[in-house]
């Protein structure tokens, strides 16, 4: 992959940068700006060279049409503070305002296009539709820098197709991520433990098939748990459940047994009648979740068991919170895993927007982890050994 330096003289050139600014928000307040900070080295390097920097990014999963709730306005404001520069936010993605904002950029100035997923073509499965959108994005710039590591597993117009249309390079964050993550893919020291949680259950269940051939132990927490418990024939009340994945999970359990891979499930669950910060929480056995309750965290017995499985590991990868850590009553499982990783002697990788945010908002020292990845799904797919479209397209 080419570096920014390989792009040659950039003064006066319009450089389109794809960043991952998919940050957690509470209303319009950014609760963790880690992904914005991680983007700074590339942006600062381009600005220092006198490039006219135009950033494209997504926030959340809007339905392919403008939606104020997913505006990048809070990101533009925070980026301006961190860069100590004015960051103009275009009101659209490739429309009249975007064009006029780009035309108004002077050397060393930066602008952000509005949420790229406000245009349905960005995430279209149709190559021609995505291509047409990428043509319009590419027309705004002279070169493309891919630096949104968290999104390189997506074959989307601003990640993949636009790179085919402009001279391109990988940004500093992409190189840094690959360097750190490759330590867990090339001969990982064993025991190799993967801790999986979070709420993007259907996205992340798929990685288990590949991890069964690589890891020695899989610890399952978060919203992922309930499809496993259902596969074992237990009721899960109103917990998050991917019913159409139950058979697949049964297959994983059988395969793990055959391959000698340990799948560790929680034995107790913190439940509540509803998804609310002040909902009354109780702990129940994992095989006895009442029909009118939902599981929102792993219980204390499970926390201790998970910590013990992490303590003697030499490579530990964690992706996805163990519970709804945003609510204090359901944060203990996530804290326990973060603590165990922070205490472990092995090589530790935390991946995922929310997992990384959890580590920081729960007060852990980032330096006690070997690598905090900005990628969630992207880091997992990289660790699975998959070809990531947003990386492959940069390799000439
Ligand atoms: N039992 C549960 N039920 C519902 N939601 C849960 C549960 N456990 C965790 N979560 C939620 O999972 C969310 C994070 O999941 P997600 O899969 O997005 O992880 P991530 O680390 O952000 O990875 P990525 O970067 O791929 O999004 C958190 O907001 C948390 O509240
Ligand atoms: O949060 C992430 O993992 C990335 O920003 C990708 O977001 P997506 O899962 O909505 O594509």
Tab-separated table of C-alpha atoms and ligand atoms in Angstrom:
chain	number	residue	atom	x	y	z
A	1	UNK	CA	0.000	0.000	0.000
A	2	UNK	CA	1.172	3.516	-0.759
A	3	UNK	CA	1.738	5.973	2.071
A	4	UNK	CA	0.718	9.623	2.060
A	5	UNK	CA	4.330	10.482	1.276
A	6	UNK	CA	4.127	8.341	-1.887
A	7	UNK	CA	1.407	10.651	-3.225
A	8	UNK	CA	4.041	13.287	-3.970
A	9	UNK	CA	3.581	17.055	-3.739
A	10	UNK	CA	0.197	17.769	-2.132
A	11	UNK	CA	0.294	21.561	-1.739
A	12	UNK	CA	-2.835	22.971	-3.319
A	13	UNK	CA	-4.213	19.503	-4.066
A	14	UNK	CA	-7.684	18.505	-2.911
A	15	UNK	CA	-7.287	15.336	-0.821
A	16	UNK	CA	-10.382	13.326	0.096
A	17	UNK	CA	-9.841	11.449	3.373
A	18	UNK	CA	-12.173	8.644	4.520
A	19	UNK	CA	-12.163	8.667	8.324
A	20	UNK	CA	-14.174	6.620	10.816
A	21	UNK	CA	-15.931	9.180	12.983
A	22	UNK	CA	-18.633	6.781	14.157
A	23	UNK	CA	-18.424	7.955	17.763
A	24	UNK	CA	-20.813	7.226	20.642
A	25	UNK	CA	-23.244	10.090	21.240
A	26	UNK	CA	-25.565	11.017	24.054
A	27	UNK	CA	-27.924	13.338	22.164
A	28	UNK	CA	-25.442	15.666	20.498
A	29	UNK	CA	-22.692	15.132	23.099
A	30	UNK	CA	-19.781	12.912	22.071
A	31	UNK	CA	-19.170	10.544	24.991
A	32	UNK	CA	-15.832	9.274	23.647
A	33	UNK	CA	-13.742	11.068	21.015
A	34	UNK	CA	-11.150	8.295	20.617
A	35	UNK	CA	-11.891	7.740	16.941
A	36	UNK	CA	-11.535	11.463	16.198
A	37	UNK	CA	-8.211	11.643	18.045
A	38	UNK	CA	-6.980	8.569	16.176
A	39	UNK	CA	-7.593	10.353	12.874
A	40	UNK	CA	-5.456	13.392	13.762
A	41	UNK	CA	-1.959	12.216	12.697
A	42	UNK	CA	-3.035	11.731	9.066
A	43	UNK	CA	-5.024	14.957	8.942
A	44	UNK	CA	-2.217	16.970	10.549
A	45	UNK	CA	0.348	15.523	8.139
A	46	UNK	CA	-1.784	16.448	5.124
A	47	UNK	CA	-2.535	19.936	6.427
A	48	UNK	CA	1.146	20.535	7.205
A	49	UNK	CA	1.906	19.777	3.558
A	50	UNK	CA	-0.567	22.428	2.422
A	51	UNK	CA	-3.192	20.017	1.110
A	52	UNK	CA	-6.851	21.073	0.900
A	53	UNK	CA	-8.370	18.367	3.075
A	54	UNK	CA	-11.903	17.152	2.566
A	55	UNK	CA	-13.108	14.440	4.941
A	56	UNK	CA	-15.899	11.962	4.338
A	57	UNK	CA	-17.289	9.830	7.171
A	58	UNK	CA	-20.421	8.127	8.452
A	59	UNK	CA	-22.236	8.238	11.774
A	60	UNK	CA	-24.566	5.421	12.803
A	61	UNK	CA	-26.828	3.659	10.356
A	62	UNK	CA	-29.241	6.235	8.887
A	63	UNK	CA	-31.629	4.936	6.257
A	64	UNK	CA	-29.930	6.418	3.173
A	65	UNK	CA	-31.556	9.803	3.557
A	66	UNK	CA	-30.690	12.926	5.593
A	67	UNK	CA	-31.631	12.575	9.262
A	68	UNK	CA	-30.637	15.324	11.715
A	69	UNK	CA	-30.117	12.742	14.466
A	70	UNK	CA	-27.110	11.397	12.558
A	71	UNK	CA	-25.587	14.743	11.544
A	72	UNK	CA	-21.796	14.992	11.804
A	73	UNK	CA	-22.148	18.506	13.309
A	74	UNK	CA	-20.889	17.412	16.787
A	75	UNK	CA	-17.912	15.726	15.105
A	76	UNK	CA	-17.055	18.834	13.060
A	77	UNK	CA	-17.071	20.895	16.263
A	78	UNK	CA	-14.875	18.443	18.195
A	79	UNK	CA	-12.473	18.003	15.271
A	80	UNK	CA	-12.093	21.779	15.052
A	81	UNK	CA	-11.135	21.899	18.744
A	82	UNK	CA	-8.632	19.056	18.424
A	83	UNK	CA	-7.021	20.455	15.263
A	84	UNK	CA	-7.266	23.993	16.568
A	85	UNK	CA	-8.602	24.962	13.159
A	86	UNK	CA	-11.890	25.880	11.554
A	87	UNK	CA	-13.660	22.780	10.213
A	88	UNK	CA	-16.440	23.681	7.801
A	89	UNK	CA	-19.258	21.126	7.655
A	90	UNK	CA	-20.874	20.859	4.220
A	91	UNK	CA	-24.649	20.508	4.454
A	92	UNK	CA	-24.665	17.602	1.990
A	93	UNK	CA	-22.395	14.815	0.795
A	94	UNK	CA	-21.787	15.452	-2.916
A	95	UNK	CA	-24.361	18.181	-3.624
A	96	UNK	CA	-24.130	21.914	-4.270
A	97	UNK	CA	-22.987	22.786	-0.759
A	98	UNK	CA	-20.222	20.152	-0.820
A	99	UNK	CA	-19.007	21.513	-4.156
A	100	UNK	CA	-18.985	25.093	-2.955
A	101	UNK	CA	-17.254	24.199	0.326
A	102	UNK	CA	-14.487	22.398	-1.602
A	103	UNK	CA	-14.154	25.288	-4.035
A	104	UNK	CA	-13.699	27.639	-1.068
A	105	UNK	CA	-10.914	25.600	0.602
A	106	UNK	CA	-7.487	27.260	0.725
A	107	UNK	CA	-4.186	25.362	1.079
A	108	UNK	CA	-3.920	23.814	4.564
A	109	UNK	CA	-7.657	24.116	5.257
A	110	UNK	CA	-10.058	21.339	6.174
A	111	UNK	CA	-13.753	20.603	5.614
A	112	UNK	CA	-16.043	17.712	6.479
A	113	UNK	CA	-18.813	16.414	4.242
A	114	UNK	CA	-22.144	15.584	5.911
A	115	UNK	CA	-22.800	11.918	6.842
A	116	UNK	CA	-21.956	9.885	3.731
A	117	UNK	CA	-24.724	7.399	4.589
A	118	UNK	CA	-27.327	10.128	3.967
A	119	UNK	CA	-27.028	8.939	0.360
A	120	UNK	CA	-28.422	5.421	-0.126
A	121	UNK	CA	-25.902	4.729	-2.897
A	122	UNK	CA	-23.047	4.666	-0.338
A	123	UNK	CA	-24.066	1.266	1.040
A	124	UNK	CA	-25.817	-0.109	-2.050
A	125	UNK	CA	-25.103	-3.724	-3.002
A	126	UNK	CA	-25.385	-2.662	-6.654
A	127	UNK	CA	-21.923	-1.944	-8.086
A	128	UNK	CA	-23.252	0.559	-10.632
A	129	UNK	CA	-25.151	2.548	-8.007
A	130	UNK	CA	-22.165	2.680	-5.682
A	131	UNK	CA	-19.932	3.509	-8.639
A	132	UNK	CA	-22.096	6.462	-9.661
A	133	UNK	CA	-21.865	7.860	-6.143
A	134	UNK	CA	-18.116	7.244	-6.030
A	135	UNK	CA	-17.780	9.157	-9.325
A	136	UNK	CA	-19.380	12.173	-7.655
A	137	UNK	CA	-17.172	11.875	-4.553
A	138	UNK	CA	-14.057	11.465	-6.692
A	139	UNK	CA	-14.951	14.568	-8.720
A	140	UNK	CA	-14.472	16.627	-5.556
A	141	UNK	CA	-10.804	15.653	-5.126
A	142	UNK	CA	-7.407	15.008	-6.742
A	143	UNK	CA	-6.321	12.165	-4.430
A	144	UNK	CA	-7.830	9.775	-1.881
A	145	UNK	CA	-6.490	8.722	1.513
A	146	UNK	CA	-8.170	5.808	3.251
A	147	UNK	CA	-7.777	6.198	6.999
A	148	UNK	CA	-11.077	4.959	8.460
A	149	UNK	CA	-9.747	1.624	9.673
A	150	UNK	CA	-13.041	0.858	11.468
A	151	UNK	CA	-14.853	0.749	8.150
A	152	UNK	CA	-12.362	-0.996	5.821
A	153	UNK	CA	-14.385	-4.231	6.101
A	154	UNK	CA	-17.261	-2.504	4.289
A	155	UNK	CA	-17.437	-2.575	0.487
A	156	UNK	CA	-18.965	0.882	0.370
A	157	UNK	CA	-18.567	3.737	-2.094
A	158	UNK	CA	-16.489	6.054	0.123
A	159	UNK	CA	-14.279	3.177	1.281
A	160	UNK	CA	-13.874	0.962	-1.762
A	161	UNK	CA	-15.145	2.375	-5.059
A	162	UNK	CA	-13.662	5.846	-4.672
A	163	UNK	CA	-10.166	4.338	-4.299
A	164	UNK	CA	-10.544	2.881	-7.793
A	165	UNK	CA	-11.131	6.350	-9.198
A	166	UNK	CA	-8.343	8.463	-7.673
A	167	UNK	CA	-4.613	8.166	-6.912
A	168	UNK	CA	-4.774	6.652	-3.433
A	169	UNK	CA	-2.832	5.870	-0.268
A	170	UNK	CA	-3.473	4.364	3.150
A	171	UNK	CA	-3.369	6.796	6.054
A	172	UNK	CA	-1.258	6.532	9.188
A	173	UNK	CA	-4.034	4.972	11.272
A	174	UNK	CA	-4.545	2.141	8.807
A	175	UNK	CA	-0.808	1.323	8.877
A	176	UNK	CA	-0.687	1.520	12.672
A	177	UNK	CA	-3.694	-0.788	13.084
A	178	UNK	CA	-2.334	-3.396	10.692
A	179	UNK	CA	1.052	-3.374	12.382
A	180	UNK	CA	-0.484	-4.018	15.823
A	181	UNK	CA	-3.185	-6.474	14.771
A	182	UNK	CA	-0.812	-8.570	12.704
A	183	UNK	CA	0.910	-9.556	15.962
A	184	UNK	CA	-2.206	-11.563	16.804
A	185	UNK	CA	-2.523	-13.128	13.373
A	186	UNK	CA	1.063	-14.200	12.754
A	187	UNK	CA	1.831	-16.986	15.232
A	188	UNK	CA	-0.088	-15.674	18.244
A	189	UNK	CA	1.390	-16.753	21.572
A	190	UNK	CA	-0.891	-19.291	23.264
A	191	UNK	CA	-3.225	-19.644	25.026
A	192	UNK	CA	-5.030	-17.320	22.581
A	193	UNK	CA	-8.312	-16.074	24.064
A	194	UNK	CA	-11.025	-14.110	22.263
A	195	UNK	CA	-13.724	-12.335	24.294
A	196	UNK	CA	-16.819	-11.452	22.267
A	197	UNK	CA	-19.786	-9.323	23.261
A	198	UNK	CA	-21.722	-6.281	22.107
A	199	UNK	CA	-24.987	-5.933	20.279
A	200	UNK	CA	-24.088	-6.370	16.575
A	201	UNK	CA	-24.809	-10.047	17.121
A	202	UNK	CA	-25.535	-11.169	13.575
A	203	UNK	CA	-22.426	-9.311	12.292
A	204	UNK	CA	-20.153	-10.883	14.863
A	205	UNK	CA	-21.523	-14.416	15.095
A	206	UNK	CA	-20.056	-15.007	11.654
A	207	UNK	CA	-16.509	-14.479	12.882
A	208	UNK	CA	-16.785	-17.404	15.264
A	209	UNK	CA	-16.584	-19.931	12.440
A	210	UNK	CA	-13.114	-18.653	11.538
A	211	UNK	CA	-11.956	-18.081	15.097
A	212	UNK	CA	-12.653	-21.724	15.953
A	213	UNK	CA	-9.657	-22.570	13.807
A	214	UNK	CA	-7.413	-19.999	15.474
A	215	UNK	CA	-8.242	-19.296	19.128
A	216	UNK	CA	-7.959	-21.697	22.075
A	217	UNK	CA	-10.823	-20.186	24.067
A	218	UNK	CA	-13.844	-18.047	23.228
A	219	UNK	CA	-15.528	-16.199	26.065
A	220	UNK	CA	-19.031	-15.092	25.125
A	221	UNK	CA	-20.746	-12.105	26.771
A	222	UNK	CA	-22.993	-9.163	25.849
A	223	UNK	CA	-25.950	-9.570	23.542
A	224	UNK	CA	-24.194	-12.539	21.922
A	225	UNK	CA	-24.894	-14.767	24.937
A	226	UNK	CA	-28.577	-15.321	24.386
A	227	UNK	CA	-28.374	-16.996	21.007
A	228	UNK	CA	-25.908	-19.445	22.613
A	229	UNK	CA	-28.184	-20.051	25.601
A	230	UNK	CA	-31.119	-20.597	23.233
A	231	UNK	CA	-28.981	-23.040	21.224
A	232	UNK	CA	-28.486	-24.991	24.453
A	233	UNK	CA	-32.257	-25.139	24.892
A	234	UNK	CA	-32.618	-22.454	27.574
A	235	UNK	CA	-35.240	-19.695	27.650
A	236	UNK	CA	-33.846	-16.150	27.306
A	237	UNK	CA	-36.898	-14.023	28.202
A	238	UNK	CA	-36.919	-10.786	26.238
A	239	UNK	CA	-33.125	-10.662	25.775
A	240	UNK	CA	-31.483	-9.868	22.426
A	241	UNK	CA	-31.837	-13.027	20.326
A	242	UNK	CA	-31.019	-13.947	16.727
A	243	UNK	CA	-33.518	-16.750	16.289
A	244	UNK	CA	-32.443	-17.565	12.752
A	245	UNK	CA	-28.869	-18.122	13.990
A	246	UNK	CA	-29.701	-20.723	16.638
A	247	UNK	CA	-28.890	-23.666	14.362
A	248	UNK	CA	-25.641	-22.043	13.241
A	249	UNK	CA	-24.650	-21.587	16.874
A	250	UNK	CA	-25.472	-25.243	17.596
A	251	UNK	CA	-23.019	-26.058	14.806
A	252	UNK	CA	-20.340	-23.828	16.408
A	253	UNK	CA	-20.785	-25.577	19.756
A	254	UNK	CA	-20.379	-28.997	18.148
A	255	UNK	CA	-17.378	-27.899	16.090
A	256	UNK	CA	-15.687	-26.327	19.099
A	257	UNK	CA	-16.019	-29.566	21.031
A	258	UNK	CA	-14.590	-31.542	18.152
A	259	UNK	CA	-11.643	-29.135	17.722
A	260	UNK	CA	-10.938	-28.854	21.441
A	261	UNK	CA	-11.712	-25.131	21.511
A	262	UNK	CA	-13.229	-24.032	24.803
A	263	UNK	CA	-16.405	-21.920	24.480
A	264	UNK	CA	-17.028	-20.291	27.850
A	265	UNK	CA	-20.564	-19.030	28.440
A	266	UNK	CA	-21.722	-17.033	31.453
A	267	UNK	CA	-23.343	-19.075	34.215
A	268	UNK	CA	-25.206	-16.138	35.740
A	269	UNK	CA	-26.874	-13.142	34.145
A	270	UNK	CA	-27.971	-9.745	35.442
A	271	UNK	CA	-31.542	-9.239	34.273
A	272	UNK	CA	-34.114	-6.441	34.395
A	273	UNK	CA	-37.702	-6.102	33.198
A	274	UNK	CA	-36.822	-3.340	30.713
A	275	UNK	CA	-33.950	-1.607	28.922
A	276	UNK	CA	-33.584	1.356	31.280
A	277	UNK	CA	-30.837	2.822	33.456
A	278	UNK	CA	-32.932	2.572	36.627
A	279	UNK	CA	-34.680	-0.726	35.896
A	280	UNK	CA	-34.497	-3.036	38.963
A	281	UNK	CA	-31.593	-5.442	38.381
A	282	UNK	CA	-31.381	-8.993	39.749
A	283	UNK	CA	-28.966	-11.841	39.074
A	284	UNK	CA	-30.297	-15.214	37.927
A	285	UNK	CA	-28.760	-18.465	36.739
A	286	UNK	CA	-28.069	-18.359	32.993
A	287	UNK	CA	-30.377	-21.344	32.444
A	288	UNK	CA	-33.247	-19.765	34.390
A	289	UNK	CA	-33.909	-16.339	32.829
A	290	UNK	CA	-37.554	-15.458	33.634
A	291	UNK	CA	-39.797	-14.970	30.590
A	292	UNK	CA	-40.535	-11.318	31.478
A	293	UNK	CA	-36.884	-10.267	32.005
A	294	UNK	CA	-34.012	-9.385	29.692
A	295	UNK	CA	-30.323	-10.095	30.216
A	296	UNK	CA	-28.287	-6.894	30.350
A	297	UNK	CA	-24.958	-8.014	31.852
A	298	UNK	CA	-23.002	-11.084	32.905
A	299	UNK	CA	-23.228	-11.907	36.640
A	300	UNK	CA	-20.439	-11.843	39.241
A	301	UNK	CA	-19.742	-15.598	39.117
A	302	UNK	CA	-19.242	-15.310	35.339
A	303	UNK	CA	-17.064	-12.211	35.778
A	304	UNK	CA	-14.701	-14.178	38.006
A	305	UNK	CA	-14.655	-17.141	35.637
A	306	UNK	CA	-13.910	-14.892	32.637
A	307	UNK	CA	-11.160	-13.080	34.555
A	308	UNK	CA	-9.510	-16.420	35.377
A	309	UNK	CA	-9.627	-17.502	31.710
A	310	UNK	CA	-7.986	-14.202	30.711
A	311	UNK	CA	-5.335	-14.183	33.444
A	312	UNK	CA	-3.168	-17.014	32.086
A	313	UNK	CA	-3.592	-16.187	28.382
A	314	UNK	CA	-0.711	-14.929	26.250
A	315	UNK	CA	-2.799	-13.310	23.497
A	316	UNK	CA	-6.160	-11.774	24.365
A	317	UNK	CA	-8.508	-10.084	21.922
A	318	UNK	CA	-11.666	-8.437	23.240
A	319	UNK	CA	-14.467	-7.050	21.090
A	320	UNK	CA	-17.849	-5.891	22.335
A	321	UNK	CA	-18.961	-4.891	25.847
A	322	UNK	CA	-20.149	-7.644	28.229
A	323	UNK	CA	-23.289	-5.713	29.085
A	324	UNK	CA	-25.070	-2.400	28.702
A	325	UNK	CA	-22.151	-0.568	30.310
A	326	UNK	CA	-23.693	2.817	29.511
A	327	UNK	CA	-26.029	2.142	32.493
A	328	UNK	CA	-24.115	1.842	35.810
A	329	UNK	CA	-26.212	-1.114	36.995
A	330	UNK	CA	-25.062	-3.181	33.989
A	331	UNK	CA	-21.418	-2.102	33.691
A	332	UNK	CA	-19.770	-4.580	36.100
A	333	UNK	CA	-19.169	-7.331	33.514
A	334	UNK	CA	-17.453	-4.938	31.107
A	335	UNK	CA	-15.378	-3.496	33.981
A	336	UNK	CA	-14.332	-6.982	35.090
A	337	UNK	CA	-13.114	-7.951	31.614
A	338	UNK	CA	-11.337	-4.612	31.160
A	339	UNK	CA	-9.680	-5.063	34.579
A	340	UNK	CA	-8.585	-8.629	33.817
A	341	UNK	CA	-7.112	-7.547	30.487
A	342	UNK	CA	-5.403	-4.569	31.996
A	343	UNK	CA	-3.829	-6.890	34.640
A	344	UNK	CA	-2.856	-9.628	32.153
A	345	UNK	CA	0.757	-10.189	31.125
A	346	UNK	CA	-0.157	-11.289	27.590
A	347	UNK	CA	-0.524	-9.217	24.412
A	348	UNK	CA	-3.913	-7.492	24.769
A	349	UNK	CA	-6.045	-5.998	22.005
A	350	UNK	CA	-9.314	-4.167	22.624
A	351	UNK	CA	-11.390	-3.586	19.493
A	352	UNK	CA	-14.610	-1.784	18.728
A	353	UNK	CA	-15.963	1.718	19.042
A	354	UNK	CA	-17.962	0.956	22.163
A	355	UNK	CA	-15.442	-1.401	23.770
A	356	UNK	CA	-12.658	1.154	23.411
A	357	UNK	CA	-15.023	3.862	24.658
A	358	UNK	CA	-15.940	1.647	27.633
A	359	UNK	CA	-12.284	1.222	28.588
A	360	UNK	CA	-11.804	4.986	28.602
A	361	UNK	CA	-15.109	6.052	30.159
A	362	UNK	CA	-14.767	3.449	32.923
A	363	UNK	CA	-11.452	5.074	33.819
A	364	UNK	CA	-8.882	2.511	32.677
A	365	UNK	CA	-5.417	3.633	31.653
A	366	UNK	CA	-5.061	3.047	27.898
A	367	UNK	CA	-1.371	2.336	28.383
A	368	UNK	CA	-2.154	-0.898	30.255
A	369	UNK	CA	-3.465	-2.443	27.001
A	370	UNK	CA	-1.104	-3.437	24.201
A	371	UNK	CA	-3.374	-2.014	21.507
A	372	UNK	CA	-6.747	-0.301	21.513
A	373	UNK	CA	-8.088	-0.699	18.002
A	374	UNK	CA	-10.492	1.788	16.447
A	375	UNK	CA	-11.987	-1.101	14.487
A	376	UNK	CA	-14.772	-3.301	15.825
A	377	UNK	CA	-16.035	-5.522	13.032
A	378	UNK	CA	-12.993	-4.467	10.983
A	379	UNK	CA	-10.454	-5.641	13.564
A	380	UNK	CA	-12.325	-8.923	14.054
A	381	UNK	CA	-12.436	-9.625	10.340
A	382	UNK	CA	-8.757	-8.759	10.063
A	383	UNK	CA	-7.984	-11.180	12.903
A	384	UNK	CA	-10.049	-13.847	11.150
A	385	UNK	CA	-7.630	-13.577	8.257
A	386	UNK	CA	-10.284	-12.277	5.865
A	387	UNK	CA	-9.477	-10.014	2.934
A	388	UNK	CA	-10.905	-6.612	3.797
A	389	UNK	CA	-12.225	-4.842	0.679
A	390	UNK	CA	-11.089	-1.403	1.838
A	391	UNK	CA	-7.523	-2.706	2.261
A	392	UNK	CA	-7.419	-4.909	-0.842
A	393	UNK	CA	-8.436	-1.972	-3.037
A	394	UNK	CA	-5.412	0.023	-1.833
A	395	UNK	CA	-2.946	-2.729	-2.706
A	396	UNK	CA	-1.596	-2.060	-6.164
B	1	LIG	N1	-27.022	-7.914	26.870
B	1	LIG	C1	-27.076	-6.852	26.050
B	1	LIG	N2	-28.253	-6.470	25.518
B	1	LIG	C2	-28.319	-5.392	24.696
B	1	LIG	N3	-27.265	-4.632	24.352
B	1	LIG	C3	-26.080	-4.978	24.866
B	1	LIG	C4	-25.915	-6.100	25.717
B	1	LIG	N4	-24.626	-6.187	26.048
B	1	LIG	C5	-23.985	-5.171	25.439
B	1	LIG	N5	-24.844	-4.438	24.728
B	1	LIG	C6	-24.579	-3.197	23.955
B	1	LIG	O1	-23.654	-3.454	22.933
B	1	LIG	C7	-23.232	-2.188	22.437
B	1	LIG	C8	-21.918	-2.301	21.739
B	1	LIG	O2	-21.957	-3.350	20.754
B	1	LIG	P1	-21.116	-3.356	19.408
B	1	LIG	O3	-21.292	-4.708	18.815
B	1	LIG	O4	-21.507	-2.175	18.592
B	1	LIG	O5	-19.620	-3.249	19.951
B	1	LIG	P2	-18.421	-2.307	19.509
B	1	LIG	O6	-17.325	-2.520	20.475
B	1	LIG	O7	-18.894	-0.884	19.396
B	1	LIG	O8	-18.003	-2.801	18.082
B	1	LIG	P3	-18.204	-2.029	16.652
B	1	LIG	O9	-17.121	-0.986	16.595
B	1	LIG	O10	-18.086	-3.108	15.651
B	1	LIG	O11	-19.559	-1.385	16.657
B	1	LIG	C9	-23.206	-1.285	23.647
B	1	LIG	O12	-23.896	-0.105	23.348
B	1	LIG	C10	-23.888	-2.106	24.754
B	1	LIG	O13	-24.838	-1.371	25.487
B	2	LIG	O1	-18.549	1.222	14.366
B	2	LIG	C1	-17.985	0.547	13.491
B	2	LIG	O2	-17.608	-0.646	13.713
B	2	LIG	C2	-17.652	1.175	12.175
B	2	LIG	O3	-17.792	2.563	12.196
B	2	LIG	C3	-18.497	0.569	11.076
B	2	LIG	O4	-19.855	0.844	11.275
B	2	LIG	P1	-20.976	-0.127	10.647
B	2	LIG	O5	-20.905	-1.428	11.411
B	2	LIG	O6	-22.279	0.600	10.819
B	2	LIG	O7	-20.620	-0.329	9.187
